[in-house]
Amino acid sequence: MAEPSANPAPPPADPPAAAASAAEGGEDSSTSKKSAKKAAAKAKKEAEKARHAAERAAAAAASGSASQTEDLAKDNYGQETHETKLSTDAVEIDLKTLGDEHVGKTVELRAWIQNARMQGAKMAFLELRVEGNWAIQGVVTASLEGAPVSRQMVKWVGSINPESFVAVEATVAKPLEPVKSCRVANYELHITKCFVHAAAPTMLGMTLAAANRPIANFSDEEVPVEQGVEKLSIASAGGETAGTPAATMLTHLDNIVMHKRSAVQQAIADIRAEMKELYRSYLRSHGFKEFEPPCLIAAASEGGANVFRMPYFEKEAFLAQSPQFYKQIEIAGGRKRVFSIGPVFRAENSNTPRHMTEFTGLDMEMEIKKDYREVLVVLEGVLLHIFRSIKERCADEIALVRSVYPSDEFLLPEPGKEVRLSFAEGQKLLREEGPEEFRNVTDDEDMSTPQEKALGALIRKKYKTDFYVLDKFPESARPFYAKEDPTNRAITNAYDLFMRGQEICSGGQRINDPVELEARIRTKGIDPASPGIKEYVDIFKQAGVPAHGGGGIGLDRVVAWYLNLPSVHLAAFYPRTPKRLLP
Amino acid sequence: MAEPSANPAPPPADPPAAAASAAEGGEDSSTSKKSAKKAAAKAKKEAEKARHAAERAAAAAASGSASQTEDLAKDNYGQETHETKLSTDAVEIDLKTLGDEHVGKTVELRAWIQNARMQGAKMAFLELRVEGNWAIQGVVTASLEGAPVSRQMVKWVGSINPESFVAVEATVAKPLEPVKSCRVANYELHITKCFVHAAAPTMLGMTLAAANRPIANFSDEEVPVEQGVEKLSIASAGGETAGTPAATMLTHLDNIVMHKRSAVQQAIADIRAEMKELYRSYLRSHGFKEFEPPCLIAAASEGGANVFRMPYFEKEAFLAQSPQFYKQIEIAGGRKRVFSIGPVFRAENSNTPRHMTEFTGLDMEMEIKKDYREVLVVLEGVLLHIFRSIKERCADEIALVRSVYPSDEFLLPEPGKEVRLSFAEGQKLLREEGPEEFRNVTDDEDMSTPQEKALGALIRKKYKTDFYVLDKFPESARPFYAKEDPTNRAITNAYDLFMRGQEICSGGQRINDPVELEARIRTKGIDPASPGIKEYVDIFKQAGVPAHGGGGIGLDRVVAWYLNLPSVHLAAFYPRTPKRLLP
């Protein structure tokens, strides 16, 4: 895991090294609790001893190389664990709002060392990063007037390991020319105090520069040992982004802390969180109430394929594949409009950049008053609201993601010109204007993924939108609960919503009459008395349930396809795949 | 499940009866798909035949008893499946905003029949419920001027089964005196058209009146057959609330649709959703970013006890007991403040009204700048914000819940007078002023539930608050990741927050130094190299992690204890217990 770091000198105290020495005093898991405690106490003592020795050695080395005189600045820097040694009158600054009024002021900043380098013996430059790509240049100079900054201090600060967390006290100044390497270009910090609160190891598993590069490979397979050389070279290229080769997704997951510190991942996380909030606030303002469906269920309600099963006390439990059953219970239970946001699970052994075993479902269900398209209006409405608002709310974040993963603008229809084709119209378009291989598609078979993508391209060209609806799917392509079109039983009041030719939402009207439902279940070759199905049908027998419909949106896909990311795994906080549950 | 209903006459078409006849045409699950389809088609045909016969019979019966003349109103009522038969100029009304300006207008309402009764042969009264306890009286009169309402129609409407869903067209009128039985007391609807969109069965499994009564018994054990008589009597008392005996939680769960239609359950659900929203909006406005921890994890990070395990492709997976590990990764990964809302799981075989196997965790984690109490300020702040705001936002709902489950006002501290006792101060209070049996409690053992409750009573009396903090828990009572007080290693920078003497939130500062963390893990008798633990420690070795802390709030408990409900199961949408995963 440890790879050569961009920075040359080790810090005075290196916790991971001390940790290794502590581990050597360890015991195996079979020792009794009592002896374990004893051993632990001993190990702790030894670790502390080792740390103190390292600190003394480092201090001696620092003072030795920077002349043998007393270090007058010795209280202004160092490894700080518990006490705060900054002046109480230093004001904490926010890099996003830093302005001319701060120039000359004594301020305090807590940040990660993104880079540290010496410029001769009397000056060191730091990049101090707060969050995302918000960083400011810090300068520490032994000749700084009025502040006791020693050469020893400059050397110590200049050799702090990148990704260590520090607290600095400094004066805000205007640099001679704008600082190119930092987002805050027009100000810099003249550092008078610097304390390391949490040290990074000498060698990072992955540098920040590597973490910010596009991911090269999303395979779940470990790179074989003979190819390991390539993997090892990733971080050794150092702090420059341009020359840094791309790392694999597995390297990113093995170095999750650095993965998450990358500006691109933080931007994706911000966009995801805002999309979720936009979904929620739009539905709330349209009369929807949030509810919480369970994850643990007693039967595999949607057929039993691809469902996780587990021992549950004396019985068996399953993990819900969708909240379908439960959002319909809410409507049966007297709610007009409900929504939920939560994890759903698929035990599908698909190792592709489009699949995960756990993902986030944005679900909704509502009473239908007169027409099933009332639901479609809400689904279109909430997604258009998300797309239009995110462009404004997260303009910076979207631009940042595009700088790493380039993508075309996500095209939206003009208000009032939303594109809704029937499934048959979509197939017709494919037959008449699509690629050769789709010249014979018919209206009563489901679309394949390549068909969907080809249609997406045709629609983009013809209607200038990446977002559209396919309505009236054939009966054969929809599950047993889909309501048939009363005027044409071969098709259903069900639809899919697409982004860039990929399905991100399935929905439609449900059957609300138990007689009709049981008949349809039989038509699909399912026994209405089978576990999971019986309980579902019973809901509609308990009391009269009004006409209703809904839809389920895959949040991970919405984020990934909006940004045109190479994998849905990049949109997830902790992607779960058949081969990987860590971290 | 079927119990005698409050209403005498069956409706013309009773779907569940037809459903039963359809089921008789069924097959078992072993028949081939083809023959199943054939059988299904046959069953469907038969079901439709049965339904038509029932409709004809009902129509004949209706016209027979109300004289043999032609029914001039025959297009104004009946069972409606697909088409809308209401006038297009009828305006849909919202019961919550109904006013004098609507009087005399032709309006449309879609509602559940809460009650229907005949008053002689020419008049029927309905209670039409929309949601919660929002209902209005409907009157249908054969002599109504200008509208063709026949005696047949009155009889038909007056005998619609309760909990059927109908659409009515009516004129808004002022009743001669306020309607006591409906929340909308000052208006009533003079019905001119009435169509049943979804019929309820003749016998409901549980009446609405029974569903609105306090639940008598939360035992997970099925009532033995010899005691079944008592269970059966629940619904037979009819529509009057006063005389209706209480049902058990099991009866409620078996009749989930009626359980959820009760005003009290809808009020609890509304309060829960608003509390969740208040949590979210407060944290967002304080700089917290939402993230999503996984449910599926590779190792039981918190010791392995009470964790669900399951086969996961060729490996094993566990269900997360808390997002502890993951929210700390977010901080290590460069986030300043994060929160999450999601399910957590405990495989604890506890069959009590306080336990569930799946519940909703409101979690947060943040960087600590100078003092671990910064976290406590946020946790106290968000909970006080929830308690103060919910009182205003959900005043009606809280009053409604109290009318079923009486409780004392939830006492809050004056702003600035929040109660924070150290654990030692709490124990001292118990020793000096608590019940006899707690005279010898010490400062280095954890509190038992009875001790906590006794302390809650003492604090309520002394400080007039039901919400308070116990800080500085003894080291022995906290997990390995809890940070010790640097000035006193016997205690930790960790705390619990309480409501009415019951813990609803645990939190504190975490150890952020890997050397200190490994030493503490050994002290606790755990091997730092064991699965789940090793990955946890590694996070702090990947790069420098700033001081941080957080807390986890149990949403179900906050809702339940705020309302002083007899069981946390009532606060959940779908309570999961060791014996019950349905519905």
PDB file of C-alpha atoms in Angstrom, chain A residues 15 18-19 22-23 26-27 29 33 36-37 40 44 47 82 84 92 108 110 112 130-131 163 165 198-201 204 254-258 260-261 266 269-270 272-274 276-277 280 284 289-292 294-298 308-313 315-317 319 326 329-336 343 345 347-349 357-358 360 367-370 393 483 486 489 513 515 518-519 522-523 525 527 535 539 541-546 555 573-574 576-579 581-583, chain B residues 15 18-19 22-23 26-27 29 36-37 40 43-44 47 82 84 92 108 110 112 130-131 163 165 198-201 204 254-258 260-261 266 269-270 272-274 276-277 280 284 289-292 294-298 308-313 315-317 319 326 329-336 343 345 347-349 357-358 360 367-370 393 483 486 489 513 515 518-519 522-523 527 535 539 541-546 555 573-574 576-579 581-583:
ATOM      1  CA  PRO A  15       2.634   8.130  14.109  1.00  0.00           C
ATOM      2  CA  ALA A  18       5.335   4.420  16.074  1.00  0.00           C
ATOM      3  CA  ALA A  19       2.174   2.414  15.460  1.00  0.00           C
ATOM      4  CA  ALA A  22       3.389  -0.671  19.106  1.00  0.00           C
ATOM      5  CA  ALA A  23       2.066  -3.513  16.991  1.00  0.00           C
ATOM      6  CA  GLY A  26       1.226  -7.212  20.426  1.00  0.00           C
ATOM      7  CA  GLU A  27      -0.351 -10.562  21.110  1.00  0.00           C
ATOM      8  CA  SER A  29      -6.387 -12.952  19.669  1.00  0.00           C
ATOM      9  CA  LYS A  33      -8.353 -10.597  28.418  1.00  0.00           C
ATOM     10  CA  ALA A  36      -4.019  -8.868  26.788  1.00  0.00           C
ATOM     11  CA  LYS A  37      -4.496  -5.824  28.974  1.00  0.00           C
ATOM     12  CA  ALA A  40      -1.411  -3.660  25.858  1.00  0.00           C
ATOM     13  CA  LYS A  44       1.487   1.509  24.937  1.00  0.00           C
ATOM     14  CA  ALA A  47       5.057   3.139  21.795  1.00  0.00           C
ATOM     15  CA  HIS A  82      -4.114  18.307  23.054  1.00  0.00           C
ATOM     16  CA  THR A  84      -4.159  24.845  21.625  1.00  0.00           C
ATOM     17  CA  GLU A  92     -10.427  32.075  12.124  1.00  0.00           C
ATOM     18  CA  GLU A 108      -5.923  31.302  12.240  1.00  0.00           C
ATOM     19  CA  ARG A 110      -6.854  24.755  10.159  1.00  0.00           C
ATOM     20  CA  TRP A 112      -4.308  20.047   5.243  1.00  0.00           C
ATOM     21  CA  VAL A 130      -9.444  23.355   3.603  1.00  0.00           C
ATOM     22  CA  GLU A 131     -12.000  21.405   1.560  1.00  0.00           C
ATOM     23  CA  GLU A 163      -1.868  15.451   3.903  1.00  0.00           C
ATOM     24  CA  PHE A 165      -3.457  18.339   9.292  1.00  0.00           C
ATOM     25  CA  ALA A 198      -2.364  14.904  12.805  1.00  0.00           C
ATOM     26  CA  ALA A 199       0.620  13.713  10.823  1.00  0.00           C
ATOM     27  CA  ALA A 200       0.357  11.897   7.517  1.00  0.00           C
ATOM     28  CA  PRO A 201       2.718   9.016   6.790  1.00  0.00           C
ATOM     29  CA  LEU A 204       0.975   8.106   0.960  1.00  0.00           C
ATOM     30  CA  ASP A 254      -7.726   0.823  -1.053  1.00  0.00           C
ATOM     31  CA  ASN A 255      -6.863   4.457  -0.389  1.00  0.00           C
ATOM     32  CA  ILE A 256     -10.356   5.658   0.422  1.00  0.00           C
ATOM     33  CA  VAL A 257      -9.138   8.623   2.497  1.00  0.00           C
ATOM     34  CA  MET A 258      -7.168  10.092  -0.409  1.00  0.00           C
ATOM     35  CA  LYS A 260     -12.372  11.190  -0.814  1.00  0.00           C
ATOM     36  CA  ARG A 261      -9.987  14.113  -0.382  1.00  0.00           C
ATOM     37  CA  GLN A 266     -16.009  15.997  -3.176  1.00  0.00           C
ATOM     38  CA  ALA A 269     -20.629  14.138  -3.431  1.00  0.00           C
ATOM     39  CA  ASP A 270     -21.863  17.721  -3.258  1.00  0.00           C
ATOM     40  CA  ARG A 272     -25.354  14.099  -5.242  1.00  0.00           C
ATOM     41  CA  ALA A 273     -26.400  15.603  -1.905  1.00  0.00           C
ATOM     42  CA  GLU A 274     -27.961  18.609  -3.644  1.00  0.00           C
ATOM     43  CA  LYS A 276     -31.274  14.458  -3.203  1.00  0.00           C
ATOM     44  CA  GLU A 277     -32.293  17.650  -1.451  1.00  0.00           C
ATOM     45  CA  ARG A 280     -37.082  15.996  -1.427  1.00  0.00           C
ATOM     46  CA  ARG A 284     -42.619  18.107  -0.178  1.00  0.00           C
ATOM     47  CA  LYS A 289     -45.062  13.015   2.654  1.00  0.00           C
ATOM     48  CA  GLU A 290     -41.880  11.136   3.423  1.00  0.00           C
ATOM     49  CA  PHE A 291     -42.143   7.603   4.768  1.00  0.00           C
ATOM     50  CA  GLU A 292     -39.622   4.856   5.472  1.00  0.00           C
ATOM     51  CA  PRO A 294     -38.213  -1.486   5.615  1.00  0.00           C
ATOM     52  CA  CYS A 295     -35.069  -3.166   4.267  1.00  0.00           C
ATOM     53  CA  LEU A 296     -35.758  -6.451   6.049  1.00  0.00           C
ATOM     54  CA  ILE A 297     -38.709  -8.267   4.505  1.00  0.00           C
ATOM     55  CA  ALA A 298     -40.274 -11.693   4.973  1.00  0.00           C
ATOM     56  CA  PHE A 308     -30.300 -11.404  -0.843  1.00  0.00           C
ATOM     57  CA  ARG A 309     -31.497 -13.875   1.769  1.00  0.00           C
ATOM     58  CA  MET A 310     -30.249 -14.287   5.318  1.00  0.00           C
ATOM     59  CA  PRO A 311     -30.946 -16.193   8.528  1.00  0.00           C
ATOM     60  CA  TYR A 312     -33.304 -14.210  10.769  1.00  0.00           C
ATOM     61  CA  PHE A 313     -33.583 -15.783  14.237  1.00  0.00           C
ATOM     62  CA  LYS A 315     -36.705 -17.829  10.193  1.00  0.00           C
ATOM     63  CA  GLU A 316     -35.365 -16.319   7.008  1.00  0.00           C
ATOM     64  CA  ALA A 317     -35.315 -12.716   5.877  1.00  0.00           C
ATOM     65  CA  LEU A 319     -33.376  -7.560   1.674  1.00  0.00           C
ATOM     66  CA  TYR A 326     -44.633  -0.563   0.922  1.00  0.00           C
ATOM     67  CA  ILE A 329     -49.454   0.131   1.390  1.00  0.00           C
ATOM     68  CA  GLU A 330     -49.036   3.812   2.255  1.00  0.00           C
ATOM     69  CA  ILE A 331     -51.550   4.761  -0.452  1.00  0.00           C
ATOM     70  CA  ALA A 332     -53.892   1.944   0.611  1.00  0.00           C
ATOM     71  CA  GLY A 333     -53.395   3.241   4.154  1.00  0.00           C
ATOM     72  CA  GLY A 334     -54.892   6.597   3.276  1.00  0.00           C
ATOM     73  CA  ARG A 335     -51.945   8.703   2.170  1.00  0.00           C
ATOM     74  CA  LYS A 336     -52.459  10.849  -0.921  1.00  0.00           C
ATOM     75  CA  PRO A 343     -31.134   1.812   0.107  1.00  0.00           C
ATOM     76  CA  PHE A 345     -30.489  -4.257  -2.795  1.00  0.00           C
ATOM     77  CA  ALA A 347     -28.051  -9.813  -5.496  1.00  0.00           C
ATOM     78  CA  GLU A 348     -27.083  -9.625  -9.147  1.00  0.00           C
ATOM     79  CA  ASN A 349     -23.659 -11.019  -9.988  1.00  0.00           C
ATOM     80  CA  THR A 357     -25.567  -4.526  -5.185  1.00  0.00           C
ATOM     81  CA  GLU A 358     -26.723  -1.647  -2.964  1.00  0.00           C
ATOM     82  CA  THR A 360     -30.188   4.545  -3.362  1.00  0.00           C
ATOM     83  CA  GLU A 367     -53.282   8.724  -5.816  1.00  0.00           C
ATOM     84  CA  ILE A 368     -54.422   9.161  -9.417  1.00  0.00           C
ATOM     85  CA  LYS A 369     -57.473  11.385  -9.786  1.00  0.00           C
ATOM     86  CA  LYS A 370     -58.372  11.053 -13.424  1.00  0.00           C
ATOM     87  CA  ARG A 393     -26.559  25.552  -7.394  1.00  0.00           C
ATOM     88  CA  LYS A 483     -52.044  -1.482 -15.102  1.00  0.00           C
ATOM     89  CA  PRO A 486     -58.152  -0.056 -20.630  1.00  0.00           C
ATOM     90  CA  ARG A 489     -54.718  -4.559 -23.296  1.00  0.00           C
ATOM     91  CA  ASP A 513     -58.547  -3.908  -7.892  1.00  0.00           C
ATOM     92  CA  VAL A 515     -59.742  -9.302  -8.776  1.00  0.00           C
ATOM     93  CA  GLU A 518     -55.037 -11.800  -9.187  1.00  0.00           C
ATOM     94  CA  ALA A 519     -56.054 -12.440 -12.780  1.00  0.00           C
ATOM     95  CA  ARG A 522     -51.988 -15.750 -13.036  1.00  0.00           C
ATOM     96  CA  THR A 523     -51.528 -14.467 -16.582  1.00  0.00           C
ATOM     97  CA  GLY A 525     -47.622 -17.517 -14.607  1.00  0.00           C
ATOM     98  CA  ASP A 527     -49.323 -18.287  -8.152  1.00  0.00           C
ATOM     99  CA  GLU A 535     -49.520 -10.569   1.230  1.00  0.00           C
ATOM    100  CA  ILE A 539     -53.572  -5.318   0.868  1.00  0.00           C
ATOM    101  CA  LYS A 541     -58.706  -6.783  -0.134  1.00  0.00           C
ATOM    102  CA  GLN A 542     -58.437  -5.128   3.272  1.00  0.00           C
ATOM    103  CA  ALA A 543     -60.271  -1.980   2.140  1.00  0.00           C
ATOM    104  CA  GLY A 544     -60.959   0.000  -1.042  1.00  0.00           C
ATOM    105  CA  VAL A 545     -57.742   1.345  -2.544  1.00  0.00           C
ATOM    106  CA  PRO A 546     -57.988   4.260  -5.000  1.00  0.00           C
ATOM    107  CA  LEU A 555     -30.098   8.293  -7.615  1.00  0.00           C
ATOM    108  CA  PHE A 573     -20.213   7.080  -1.484  1.00  0.00           C
ATOM    109  CA  TYR A 574     -19.216   3.447  -0.900  1.00  0.00           C
ATOM    110  CA  ARG A 576     -20.938  -2.215  -3.317  1.00  0.00           C
ATOM    111  CA  THR A 577     -20.159  -4.820  -5.946  1.00  0.00           C
ATOM    112  CA  PRO A 578     -20.260  -8.619  -5.919  1.00  0.00           C
ATOM    113  CA  LYS A 579     -16.508  -8.711  -5.312  1.00  0.00           C
ATOM    114  CA  LEU A 581     -17.546  -4.673   0.321  1.00  0.00           C
ATOM    115  CA  LEU A 582     -14.576  -2.664   1.557  1.00  0.00           C
ATOM    116  CA  PRO A 583     -14.244  -0.116   2.858  1.00  0.00           C
TER     117      PRO A 583
ATOM    118  CA  PRO B  15     -64.664  -7.460  -5.318  1.00  0.00           C
ATOM    119  CA  ALA B  18     -65.444 -12.194  -6.686  1.00  0.00           C
ATOM    120  CA  ALA B  19     -61.752 -12.544  -5.903  1.00  0.00           C
ATOM    121  CA  ALA B  22     -61.442 -16.320  -9.038  1.00  0.00           C
ATOM    122  CA  ALA B  23     -59.083 -18.004  -6.621  1.00  0.00           C
ATOM    123  CA  GLY B  26     -56.514 -21.427  -9.528  1.00  0.00           C
ATOM    124  CA  GLU B  27     -53.662 -23.849  -9.853  1.00  0.00           C
ATOM    125  CA  SER B  29     -47.204 -23.283  -8.385  1.00  0.00           C
ATOM    126  CA  ALA B  36     -51.048 -21.485 -15.923  1.00  0.00           C
ATOM    127  CA  LYS B  37     -51.859 -18.874 -18.527  1.00  0.00           C
ATOM    128  CA  ALA B  40     -55.650 -17.776 -15.610  1.00  0.00           C
ATOM    129  CA  ALA B  43     -60.359 -17.818 -14.036  1.00  0.00           C
ATOM    130  CA  LYS B  44     -60.481 -14.235 -15.258  1.00  0.00           C
ATOM    131  CA  ALA B  47     -64.450 -13.821 -12.196  1.00  0.00           C
ATOM    132  CA  HIS B  82     -62.259   3.446 -15.639  1.00  0.00           C
ATOM    133  CA  THR B  84     -64.909   9.558 -15.053  1.00  0.00           C
ATOM    134  CA  GLU B  92     -62.411  19.797  -6.657  1.00  0.00           C
ATOM    135  CA  GLU B 108     -66.204  17.258  -6.562  1.00  0.00           C
ATOM    136  CA  ARG B 110     -62.769  11.963  -3.717  1.00  0.00           C
ATOM    137  CA  TRP B 112     -63.312   7.276   1.792  1.00  0.00           C
ATOM    138  CA  VAL B 130     -59.997  12.552   2.899  1.00  0.00           C
ATOM    139  CA  GLU B 131     -56.940  12.064   5.112  1.00  0.00           C
ATOM    140  CA  GLU B 163     -63.701   2.286   3.757  1.00  0.00           C
ATOM    141  CA  PHE B 165     -63.274   4.879  -1.978  1.00  0.00           C
ATOM    142  CA  ALA B 198     -62.775   0.912  -5.005  1.00  0.00           C
ATOM    143  CA  ALA B 199     -65.100  -1.147  -2.831  1.00  0.00           C
ATOM    144  CA  ALA B 200     -64.196  -2.277   0.669  1.00  0.00           C
ATOM    145  CA  PRO B 201     -65.201  -5.769   1.817  1.00  0.00           C
ATOM    146  CA  LEU B 204     -63.400  -5.161   7.661  1.00  0.00           C
ATOM    147  CA  ASP B 254     -52.545  -8.003  10.342  1.00  0.00           C
ATOM    148  CA  ASN B 255     -54.781  -5.140   9.250  1.00  0.00           C
ATOM    149  CA  ILE B 256     -52.076  -2.720   8.213  1.00  0.00           C
ATOM    150  CA  VAL B 257     -54.332  -0.792   5.828  1.00  0.00           C
ATOM    151  CA  MET B 258     -56.817   0.093   8.575  1.00  0.00           C
ATOM    152  CA  LYS B 260     -52.516   3.263   8.716  1.00  0.00           C
ATOM    153  CA  ARG B 261     -55.887   4.882   7.981  1.00  0.00           C
ATOM    154  CA  GLN B 266     -51.207   9.364  10.386  1.00  0.00           C
ATOM    155  CA  ALA B 269     -46.238   9.583  10.765  1.00  0.00           C
ATOM    156  CA  ASP B 270     -46.562  13.329  10.122  1.00  0.00           C
ATOM    157  CA  ARG B 272     -41.952  11.693  12.445  1.00  0.00           C
ATOM    158  CA  ALA B 273     -41.521  13.078   8.916  1.00  0.00           C
ATOM    159  CA  GLU B 274     -41.360  16.643  10.235  1.00  0.00           C
ATOM    160  CA  LYS B 276     -36.652  14.173  10.232  1.00  0.00           C
ATOM    161  CA  GLU B 277     -36.959  17.268   8.070  1.00  0.00           C
ATOM    162  CA  ARG B 280     -31.920  17.707   8.125  1.00  0.00           C
ATOM    163  CA  ARG B 284     -27.677  21.704   6.484  1.00  0.00           C
ATOM    164  CA  LYS B 289     -23.317  17.735   4.220  1.00  0.00           C
ATOM    165  CA  GLU B 290     -25.428  14.659   3.776  1.00  0.00           C
ATOM    166  CA  PHE B 291     -23.720  11.408   2.867  1.00  0.00           C
ATOM    167  CA  GLU B 292     -24.885   7.820   2.560  1.00  0.00           C
ATOM    168  CA  PRO B 294     -23.605   1.483   3.235  1.00  0.00           C
ATOM    169  CA  CYS B 295     -25.826  -1.154   4.859  1.00  0.00           C
ATOM    170  CA  LEU B 296     -23.810  -4.071   3.491  1.00  0.00           C
ATOM    171  CA  ILE B 297     -20.415  -4.328   5.145  1.00  0.00           C
ATOM    172  CA  ALA B 298     -17.574  -6.850   5.069  1.00  0.00           C
ATOM    173  CA  PHE B 308     -26.969  -9.945  11.081  1.00  0.00           C
ATOM    174  CA  ARG B 309     -24.796 -11.990   8.751  1.00  0.00           C
ATOM    175  CA  MET B 310     -25.688 -13.306   5.315  1.00  0.00           C
ATOM    176  CA  PRO B 311     -24.186 -15.133   2.355  1.00  0.00           C
ATOM    177  CA  TYR B 312     -22.784 -12.663  -0.178  1.00  0.00           C
ATOM    178  CA  PHE B 313     -21.818 -14.390  -3.438  1.00  0.00           C
ATOM    179  CA  LYS B 315     -18.247 -14.513   0.742  1.00  0.00           C
ATOM    180  CA  GLU B 316     -20.143 -13.286   3.748  1.00  0.00           C
ATOM    181  CA  ALA B 317     -21.680  -9.893   4.431  1.00  0.00           C
ATOM    182  CA  LEU B 319     -25.650  -5.498   8.022  1.00  0.00           C
ATOM    183  CA  TYR B 326     -18.216   5.491   7.613  1.00  0.00           C
ATOM    184  CA  ILE B 329     -14.085   8.011   6.924  1.00  0.00           C
ATOM    185  CA  GLU B 330     -15.939  11.068   5.624  1.00  0.00           C
ATOM    186  CA  ILE B 331     -14.089  13.275   8.131  1.00  0.00           C
ATOM    187  CA  ALA B 332     -10.780  11.545   7.357  1.00  0.00           C
ATOM    188  CA  GLY B 333     -11.673  12.082   3.697  1.00  0.00           C
ATOM    189  CA  GLY B 334     -11.699  15.839   4.120  1.00  0.00           C
ATOM    190  CA  ARG B 335     -15.276  16.698   5.035  1.00  0.00           C
ATOM    191  CA  LYS B 336     -15.754  19.221   7.827  1.00  0.00           C
ATOM    192  CA  PRO B 343     -31.545   2.265   8.486  1.00  0.00           C
ATOM    193  CA  PHE B 345     -29.746  -3.139  12.132  1.00  0.00           C
ATOM    194  CA  ALA B 347     -29.798  -8.839  15.554  1.00  0.00           C
ATOM    195  CA  GLU B 348     -30.853  -8.624  19.183  1.00  0.00           C
ATOM    196  CA  ASN B 349     -33.436 -11.169  20.276  1.00  0.00           C
ATOM    197  CA  THR B 357     -34.197  -5.097  14.663  1.00  0.00           C
ATOM    198  CA  GLU B 358     -34.263  -2.299  12.084  1.00  0.00           C
ATOM    199  CA  THR B 360     -33.621   4.760  11.623  1.00  0.00           C
ATOM    200  CA  GLU B 367     -14.255  18.230  12.920  1.00  0.00           C
ATOM    201  CA  ILE B 368     -13.479  19.525  16.403  1.00  0.00           C
ATOM    202  CA  LYS B 369     -11.614  22.818  16.422  1.00  0.00           C
ATOM    203  CA  LYS B 370     -10.747  23.325  20.047  1.00  0.00           C
ATOM    204  CA  ARG B 393     -45.560  22.820  13.149  1.00  0.00           C
ATOM    205  CA  LYS B 483     -11.459   9.594  23.393  1.00  0.00           C
ATOM    206  CA  PRO B 486      -6.630  14.037  28.558  1.00  0.00           C
ATOM    207  CA  ARG B 489      -8.012   8.894  31.823  1.00  0.00           C
ATOM    208  CA  ASP B 513      -4.367   9.186  16.381  1.00  0.00           C
ATOM    209  CA  VAL B 515      -1.104   4.897  17.893  1.00  0.00           C
ATOM    210  CA  GLU B 518      -4.387   0.758  18.717  1.00  0.00           C
ATOM    211  CA  ALA B 519      -3.293   1.036  22.342  1.00  0.00           C
ATOM    212  CA  ARG B 522      -5.666  -3.584  23.107  1.00  0.00           C
ATOM    213  CA  THR B 523      -6.684  -2.183  26.483  1.00  0.00           C
ATOM    214  CA  ASP B 527      -6.936  -7.568  18.635  1.00  0.00           C
ATOM    215  CA  GLU B 535      -9.662  -1.630   8.387  1.00  0.00           C
ATOM    216  CA  ILE B 539      -8.106   4.799   7.994  1.00  0.00           C
ATOM    217  CA  LYS B 541      -2.843   5.691   9.035  1.00  0.00           C
ATOM    218  CA  GLN B 542      -3.684   6.659   5.451  1.00  0.00           C
ATOM    219  CA  ALA B 543      -3.324  10.409   6.144  1.00  0.00           C
ATOM    220  CA  GLY B 544      -3.573  12.856   9.042  1.00  0.00           C
ATOM    221  CA  VAL B 545      -7.093  12.948  10.456  1.00  0.00           C
ATOM    222  CA  PRO B 546      -8.120  15.993  12.521  1.00  0.00           C
ATOM    223  CA  LEU B 555     -35.330   8.627  15.382  1.00  0.00           C
ATOM    224  CA  PHE B 573     -43.710   2.783   9.698  1.00  0.00           C
ATOM    225  CA  TYR B 574     -43.116  -0.982   9.580  1.00  0.00           C
ATOM    226  CA  ARG B 576     -39.316  -5.117  12.643  1.00  0.00           C
ATOM    227  CA  THR B 577     -39.043  -7.470  15.585  1.00  0.00           C
ATOM    228  CA  PRO B 578     -37.405 -10.887  16.021  1.00  0.00           C
ATOM    229  CA  LYS B 579     -40.783 -12.556  15.528  1.00  0.00           C
ATOM    230  CA  LEU B 581     -41.315  -9.152   9.415  1.00  0.00           C
ATOM    231  CA  LEU B 582     -44.817  -8.694   8.019  1.00  0.00           C
ATOM    232  CA  PRO B 583     -46.141  -6.688   6.409  1.00  0.00           C
TER     233      PRO B 583
END
